[in-house]
Amino acid sequence: MLTDWWPHLPAFLVLLAFLWLPGLALLWAFGQRGGRTLLTAPAFSVAVVGLTGVVLDLVGVPYGVLSQVLAAVVLTGLAWLVGRLIPRGGHAAGSSAAAPDPADPEARFGAHRRWLFPAGAAAGLVIGAVLLLRRLASVIGAPDAMAQRWDNIFHLNAIRYVVETGNGSTLTLNRLVNPDSAVALYPAAWHQLASLVVPLSGDSVLVAHNLTLLAVAGVVWPASCIFLVRCLVGPSAVAAVAAGTAAAGFSVFPLGLMAWGPLFPNILALAIVPVSLGLFVRLLGPGVTADRTARTPDAAGRVRLAASLVVTLGALFVSQPNAFLALLVVAVPLAATAWWLGFRAAARARRLGPSLGLAAVAVVAVTAWLLLWNVLTTSFVWEPSTTVARAAGEALLYGANGREDVPWVLVVLTAAGIYAAVARRRLRWLVVAHLVLVYLYAVAAAGEEGPARQWLVGGWYTDSYRLAATLPLTAVPLIAFGAAHVVAGLAAAGTALASFAGRSRAARAAYPVAALVLLGLAVPYSQVESLTQATRWGKQYYAWEGPESILNRAEYELLQDLDELTEPGDVIAVNPWNGGSLAYAVADRPVTQYHVESPDTELRALDPELHALATGIGDAAPGTPACAAAEELDVRWVLDFGTQFIIPHAQQARDYSGLNAVDPAGAPGLALVEREGPAALYEVVGCDAP
């Protein structure tokens, strides 16, 4: 199976270049140096891609590989200019890193080994990426497979839309389904990234889409997690390896969102949100982190960190604002902790000015938070599906949404991380944030319907699957912190025993041995049973044949032949509920509808003209409403993909009676052109003048 992916390695590497190089160039031009830029670069690259799409659309320049590269160069130049205007920044006067704890085995072991954390970060990234890429490729199957789920019709067609129209703007991407809208908002970054490698994937949107999923979920996500852990835990090689391992150990993310929806823009946003959280931690200073090397930034340093944070927040909005909501949740205990530390210090020093200033900051921050929260909420409702007690247990054991397998290694290390965070105090806010996310999941999964539930989780459409996917944001650093704490404890015990026995060499080896033992167990046991159910579930929805498949193999093969059977620009009449809309994504042929509408609304009410075509084209004759509609819509062909609908009992799906399971003998207005199994392509001939 993996051999099927090798021919697409060049396209995958190009995609990784687009995910890393623009961000690295931007950070370098802004004056940022060091290994952390390698971990954070994708978040800045996504911001570059998203901003490029918006600006190019406003100035009328088509979006594509060349325009993206040129725009990245221009933005890098602007970052260089801004970087020259802002002082380089450093640390506040009197600020210094905390002295190493002599009782900390890792601090002693790594005191003169500065290469240790970079090596651990590299190892963690490789381990996480290999585990994720292997599993993701297994779930997807073939490079040109597709998730047979509702949202994927839009996502695949949106990628083709970016390629063909040159419109990669978040402000107007939704013109795909609302062509007359001046502003048609939809986060476009995912579709832009995939569009960049369509030419390198044999013009296959499906292949480009899957490569984007592998790059984002398989490589960007563990890199972001390692950066966040570096900001919260410090330069711990054990924590870095544990972070990469943990990133690949959750069934709720990214696997959970691959089959639910599928929610690919959410995957992109959640893959980079740890970078925003890490930058926010650094901005607030060492009082909210267990990193003993952290120091308080001076005014210029804060300006640079704030600017970087704003850029990554922009990346979240052009990816999917749901992730920004998760950041808002975690920011409450984080910012409250930093505020309390500052207020308490000012009060103890009896400094009235700073105290009043902090009080004003609190008022402004709470007001802004409430405003953002209310703006980003929605009225869409997913109904609760379980009990509150069960939902809370599912979230705490990472078995959300009815998953039966529990990743006990991750659960135990989370418990160790919670203990260490409470004991060391500075990361208590992280424990609170984790429990708040658990609570919000429980509200979505089991809360009583009403205004309170809508306000709390309406920003996620009251969808427990989306909220379950946010749990790793706080769980990964807790697991990494727990792993470092357990290794330190084991090493301390081993050192004491070896010293008591008079074996100094064994005492010096206690820490690396403890680290290797724990990580050697954690890596394989994070993958044993916990991901089996999610993998099986994902494979089910990536299969060509299934009870809810959008496309089966025969239909897909017919779509691939459309470039030989029809001419570019020929409009094809389709029923979007049985996969016909994907003629656009697969074959680059315009269709009558690019996505499904409300399943409970009759087509006649939505579009009377299209209803006349969809019900009467089979026996249409010149002068009939169906022919008038065909002429107005410029329809020349009809795709018949039968009566297997993505929602079997949807009312609207059955409103296309003239396009579903056509009987050629009873449809004199259509002439069969090609048949692939039950799938058929017809030419409209009944509207031709005699």
mmCIF file of N, CA, C and O in Angstrom, residues 164-215:
data_model
loop_
_atom_site.group_PDB
_atom_site.id
_atom_site.type_symbol
_atom_site.label_atom_id
_atom_site.label_comp_id
_atom_site.label_asym_id
_atom_site.label_seq_id
_atom_site.Cartn_x
_atom_site.Cartn_y
_atom_site.Cartn_z
ATOM 1 N N GLU A 164 -8.837 26.732 -10.871
ATOM 2 C CA GLU A 164 -9.394 27.170 -12.151
ATOM 3 C C GLU A 164 -9.704 28.664 -12.195
ATOM 4 O O GLU A 164 -9.572 29.301 -13.245
ATOM 5 N N THR A 165 -10.131 29.240 -11.089
ATOM 6 C CA THR A 165 -10.520 30.654 -11.093
ATOM 7 C C THR A 165 -9.403 31.565 -10.618
ATOM 8 O O THR A 165 -9.463 32.782 -10.854
ATOM 9 N N GLY A 166 -8.398 31.014 -9.935
ATOM 10 C CA GLY A 166 -7.367 31.854 -9.359
ATOM 11 C C GLY A 166 -7.851 32.641 -8.159
ATOM 12 O O GLY A 166 -7.193 33.594 -7.725
ATOM 13 N N ASN A 167 -9.001 32.246 -7.588
ATOM 14 C CA ASN A 167 -9.544 32.922 -6.418
ATOM 15 C C ASN A 167 -9.221 32.084 -5.177
ATOM 16 O O ASN A 167 -9.825 31.039 -4.954
ATOM 17 N N GLY A 168 -8.261 32.557 -4.394
ATOM 18 C CA GLY A 168 -7.900 31.855 -3.166
ATOM 19 C C GLY A 168 -8.174 32.696 -1.937
ATOM 20 O O GLY A 168 -7.463 32.567 -0.938
ATOM 21 N N SER A 169 -9.205 33.517 -1.985
ATOM 22 C CA SER A 169 -9.477 34.455 -0.899
ATOM 23 C C SER A 169 -10.474 33.903 0.098
ATOM 24 O O SER A 169 -11.547 33.407 -0.285
ATOM 25 N N THR A 170 -10.149 34.028 1.366
ATOM 26 C CA THR A 170 -11.086 33.662 2.429
ATOM 27 C C THR A 170 -12.348 34.510 2.362
ATOM 28 O O THR A 170 -13.419 34.064 2.777
ATOM 29 N N LEU A 171 -12.246 35.705 1.833
ATOM 30 C CA LEU A 171 -13.402 36.602 1.763
ATOM 31 C C LEU A 171 -14.406 36.187 0.701
ATOM 32 O O LEU A 171 -15.586 36.567 0.780
ATOM 33 N N THR A 172 -13.978 35.406 -0.289
ATOM 34 C CA THR A 172 -14.867 35.126 -1.426
ATOM 35 C C THR A 172 -14.887 33.659 -1.858
ATOM 36 O O THR A 172 -15.525 33.343 -2.863
ATOM 37 N N LEU A 173 -14.220 32.767 -1.145
ATOM 38 C CA LEU A 173 -14.173 31.366 -1.590
ATOM 39 C C LEU A 173 -15.566 30.752 -1.689
ATOM 40 O O LEU A 173 -15.820 29.906 -2.547
ATOM 41 N N ASN A 174 -16.487 31.183 -0.840
ATOM 42 C CA ASN A 174 -17.820 30.583 -0.840
ATOM 43 C C ASN A 174 -18.651 30.980 -2.052
ATOM 44 O O ASN A 174 -19.801 30.559 -2.190
ATOM 45 N N ARG A 175 -18.055 31.786 -2.948
ATOM 46 C CA ARG A 175 -18.742 32.039 -4.222
ATOM 47 C C ARG A 175 -18.886 30.759 -5.042
ATOM 48 O O ARG A 175 -19.658 30.730 -6.007
ATOM 49 N N LEU A 176 -18.140 29.750 -4.676
ATOM 50 C CA LEU A 176 -18.305 28.453 -5.331
ATOM 51 C C LEU A 176 -19.766 28.022 -5.305
ATOM 52 O O LEU A 176 -20.285 27.489 -6.293
ATOM 53 N N VAL A 177 -20.442 28.251 -4.186
ATOM 54 C CA VAL A 177 -21.850 27.855 -4.062
ATOM 55 C C VAL A 177 -22.783 29.060 -4.024
ATOM 56 O O VAL A 177 -23.995 28.902 -4.151
ATOM 57 N N ASN A 178 -22.237 30.255 -3.809
ATOM 58 C CA ASN A 178 -23.036 31.485 -3.826
ATOM 59 C C ASN A 178 -22.374 32.484 -4.771
ATOM 60 O O ASN A 178 -21.775 33.464 -4.334
ATOM 61 N N PRO A 179 -22.452 32.243 -6.073
ATOM 62 C CA PRO A 179 -21.666 33.035 -7.029
ATOM 63 C C PRO A 179 -22.038 34.509 -7.085
ATOM 64 O O PRO A 179 -21.241 35.322 -7.555
ATOM 65 N N ASP A 180 -23.222 34.881 -6.623
ATOM 66 C CA ASP A 180 -23.647 36.273 -6.713
ATOM 67 C C ASP A 180 -23.303 37.087 -5.475
ATOM 68 O O ASP A 180 -23.601 38.285 -5.420
ATOM 69 N N SER A 181 -22.678 36.470 -4.474
ATOM 70 C CA SER A 181 -22.366 37.172 -3.233
ATOM 71 C C SER A 181 -21.112 38.019 -3.395
ATOM 72 O O SER A 181 -20.092 37.546 -3.897
ATOM 73 N N ALA A 182 -21.199 39.282 -2.952
ATOM 74 C CA ALA A 182 -20.019 40.148 -2.994
ATOM 75 C C ALA A 182 -18.983 39.679 -1.986
ATOM 76 O O ALA A 182 -17.782 39.644 -2.269
ATOM 77 N N VAL A 183 -19.449 39.341 -0.785
ATOM 78 C CA VAL A 183 -18.590 38.771 0.246
ATOM 79 C C VAL A 183 -19.136 37.390 0.585
ATOM 80 O O VAL A 183 -20.288 37.255 1.000
ATOM 81 N N ALA A 184 -18.342 36.376 0.370
ATOM 82 C CA ALA A 184 -18.766 34.994 0.615
ATOM 83 C C ALA A 184 -17.675 34.314 1.428
ATOM 84 O O ALA A 184 -16.772 33.665 0.899
ATOM 85 N N LEU A 185 -17.740 34.487 2.745
ATOM 86 C CA LEU A 185 -16.668 34.041 3.629
ATOM 87 C C LEU A 185 -16.579 32.530 3.730
ATOM 88 O O LEU A 185 -17.590 31.840 3.910
ATOM 89 N N TYR A 186 -15.369 32.031 3.608
ATOM 90 C CA TYR A 186 -15.059 30.649 3.957
ATOM 91 C C TYR A 186 -13.539 30.533 4.088
ATOM 92 O O TYR A 186 -12.819 30.976 3.188
ATOM 93 N N PRO A 187 -13.042 29.975 5.204
ATOM 94 C CA PRO A 187 -11.581 29.873 5.385
ATOM 95 C C PRO A 187 -10.938 29.120 4.221
ATOM 96 O O PRO A 187 -11.304 27.973 3.938
ATOM 97 N N ALA A 188 -9.966 29.744 3.578
ATOM 98 C CA ALA A 188 -9.460 29.216 2.306
ATOM 99 C C ALA A 188 -8.071 28.601 2.383
ATOM 100 O O ALA A 188 -7.611 28.017 1.402
ATOM 101 N N ALA A 189 -7.371 28.721 3.508
ATOM 102 C CA ALA A 189 -5.962 28.326 3.549
ATOM 103 C C ALA A 189 -5.756 26.867 3.170
ATOM 104 O O ALA A 189 -4.806 26.526 2.458
ATOM 105 N N TRP A 190 -6.636 25.974 3.661
ATOM 106 C CA TRP A 190 -6.488 24.554 3.334
ATOM 107 C C TRP A 190 -6.556 24.346 1.826
ATOM 108 O O TRP A 190 -5.729 23.643 1.239
ATOM 109 N N HIS A 191 -7.533 24.948 1.201
ATOM 110 C CA HIS A 191 -7.758 24.747 -0.227
ATOM 111 C C HIS A 191 -6.657 25.403 -1.055
ATOM 112 O O HIS A 191 -6.270 24.881 -2.107
ATOM 113 N N GLN A 192 -6.133 26.519 -0.557
ATOM 114 C CA GLN A 192 -5.002 27.149 -1.237
ATOM 115 C C GLN A 192 -3.778 26.244 -1.230
ATOM 116 O O GLN A 192 -3.117 26.063 -2.262
ATOM 117 N N LEU A 193 -3.459 25.694 -0.071
ATOM 118 C CA LEU A 193 -2.282 24.826 0.030
ATOM 119 C C LEU A 193 -2.409 23.628 -0.905
ATOM 120 O O LEU A 193 -1.463 23.270 -1.615
ATOM 121 N N ALA A 194 -3.588 22.997 -0.897
ATOM 122 C CA ALA A 194 -3.774 21.837 -1.772
ATOM 123 C C ALA A 194 -3.699 22.232 -3.233
ATOM 124 O O ALA A 194 -3.157 21.488 -4.068
ATOM 125 N N SER A 195 -4.215 23.414 -3.570
ATOM 126 C CA SER A 195 -4.213 23.831 -4.974
ATOM 127 C C SER A 195 -2.800 24.001 -5.522
ATOM 128 O O SER A 195 -2.573 23.842 -6.725
ATOM 129 N N LEU A 196 -1.841 24.301 -4.646
ATOM 130 C CA LEU A 196 -0.476 24.540 -5.093
ATOM 131 C C LEU A 196 0.197 23.282 -5.642
ATOM 132 O O LEU A 196 1.149 23.383 -6.424
ATOM 133 N N VAL A 197 -0.269 22.114 -5.210
ATOM 134 C CA VAL A 197 0.371 20.872 -5.685
ATOM 135 C C VAL A 197 -0.508 20.089 -6.648
ATOM 136 O O VAL A 197 -0.135 18.994 -7.070
ATOM 137 N N VAL A 198 -1.677 20.635 -7.023
ATOM 138 C CA VAL A 198 -2.507 19.943 -8.020
ATOM 139 C C VAL A 198 -1.742 19.733 -9.321
ATOM 140 O O VAL A 198 -1.780 18.631 -9.895
ATOM 141 N N PRO A 199 -1.006 20.734 -9.832
ATOM 142 C CA PRO A 199 -0.263 20.484 -11.082
ATOM 143 C C PRO A 199 0.794 19.403 -10.968
ATOM 144 O O PRO A 199 1.158 18.783 -11.978
ATOM 145 N N LEU A 200 1.308 19.167 -9.757
ATOM 146 C CA LEU A 200 2.339 18.149 -9.569
ATOM 147 C C LEU A 200 1.769 16.776 -9.257
ATOM 148 O O LEU A 200 2.523 15.810 -9.097
ATOM 149 N N SER A 201 0.454 16.684 -9.130
ATOM 150 C CA SER A 201 -0.174 15.411 -8.771
ATOM 151 C C SER A 201 -0.953 14.818 -9.935
ATOM 152 O O SER A 201 -1.906 14.076 -9.732
ATOM 153 N N GLY A 202 -0.544 15.158 -11.143
ATOM 154 C CA GLY A 202 -1.264 14.666 -12.308
ATOM 155 C C GLY A 202 -2.613 15.327 -12.462
ATOM 156 O O GLY A 202 -3.553 14.706 -12.972
ATOM 157 N N ASP A 203 -2.740 16.567 -12.040
ATOM 158 C CA ASP A 203 -3.998 17.324 -12.070
ATOM 159 C C ASP A 203 -5.089 16.618 -11.274
ATOM 160 O O ASP A 203 -6.276 16.738 -11.584
ATOM 161 N N SER A 204 -4.695 15.904 -10.237
ATOM 162 C CA SER A 204 -5.668 15.200 -9.401
ATOM 163 C C SER A 204 -5.904 15.979 -8.118
ATOM 164 O O SER A 204 -5.026 16.091 -7.262
ATOM 165 N N VAL A 205 -7.103 16.516 -7.977
ATOM 166 C CA VAL A 205 -7.471 17.205 -6.745
ATOM 167 C C VAL A 205 -7.463 16.241 -5.570
ATOM 168 O O VAL A 205 -7.050 16.598 -4.455
ATOM 169 N N LEU A 206 -7.902 15.013 -5.788
ATOM 170 C CA LEU A 206 -7.961 14.034 -4.697
ATOM 171 C C LEU A 206 -6.568 13.739 -4.155
ATOM 172 O O LEU A 206 -6.360 13.686 -2.936
ATOM 173 N N VAL A 207 -5.595 13.541 -5.039
ATOM 174 C CA VAL A 207 -4.229 13.270 -4.603
ATOM 175 C C VAL A 207 -3.658 14.473 -3.865
ATOM 176 O O VAL A 207 -3.060 14.340 -2.789
ATOM 177 N N ALA A 208 -3.837 15.659 -4.437
ATOM 178 C CA ALA A 208 -3.322 16.872 -3.793
ATOM 179 C C ALA A 208 -3.941 17.066 -2.413
ATOM 180 O O ALA A 208 -3.259 17.462 -1.457
ATOM 181 N N HIS A 209 -5.214 16.799 -2.307
ATOM 182 C CA HIS A 209 -5.927 16.924 -1.031
ATOM 183 C C HIS A 209 -5.348 15.964 0.007
ATOM 184 O O HIS A 209 -5.098 16.348 1.160
ATOM 185 N N ASN A 210 -5.109 14.723 -0.381
ATOM 186 C CA ASN A 210 -4.569 13.739 0.559
ATOM 187 C C ASN A 210 -3.132 14.050 0.949
ATOM 188 O O ASN A 210 -2.733 13.832 2.100
ATOM 189 N N LEU A 211 -2.342 14.554 0.029
ATOM 190 C CA LEU A 211 -0.974 14.950 0.368
ATOM 191 C C LEU A 211 -0.983 16.103 1.371
ATOM 192 O O LEU A 211 -0.149 16.151 2.286
ATOM 193 N N THR A 212 -1.923 17.025 1.216
ATOM 194 C CA THR A 212 -2.042 18.124 2.168
ATOM 195 C C THR A 212 -2.389 17.599 3.552
ATOM 196 O O THR A 212 -1.848 18.064 4.563
ATOM 197 N N LEU A 213 -3.273 16.619 3.607
ATOM 198 C CA LEU A 213 -3.635 16.013 4.889
ATOM 199 C C LEU A 213 -2.431 15.358 5.542
ATOM 200 O O LEU A 213 -2.187 15.518 6.752
ATOM 201 N N LEU A 214 -1.640 14.636 4.775
ATOM 202 C CA LEU A 214 -0.442 13.991 5.323
ATOM 203 C C LEU A 214 0.539 15.026 5.851
ATOM 204 O O LEU A 214 1.117 14.855 6.936
ATOM 205 N N ALA A 215 0.749 16.097 5.096
ATOM 206 C CA ALA A 215 1.727 17.107 5.504
ATOM 207 C C ALA A 215 1.285 17.844 6.758
ATOM 208 O O ALA A 215 2.074 18.045 7.691
#
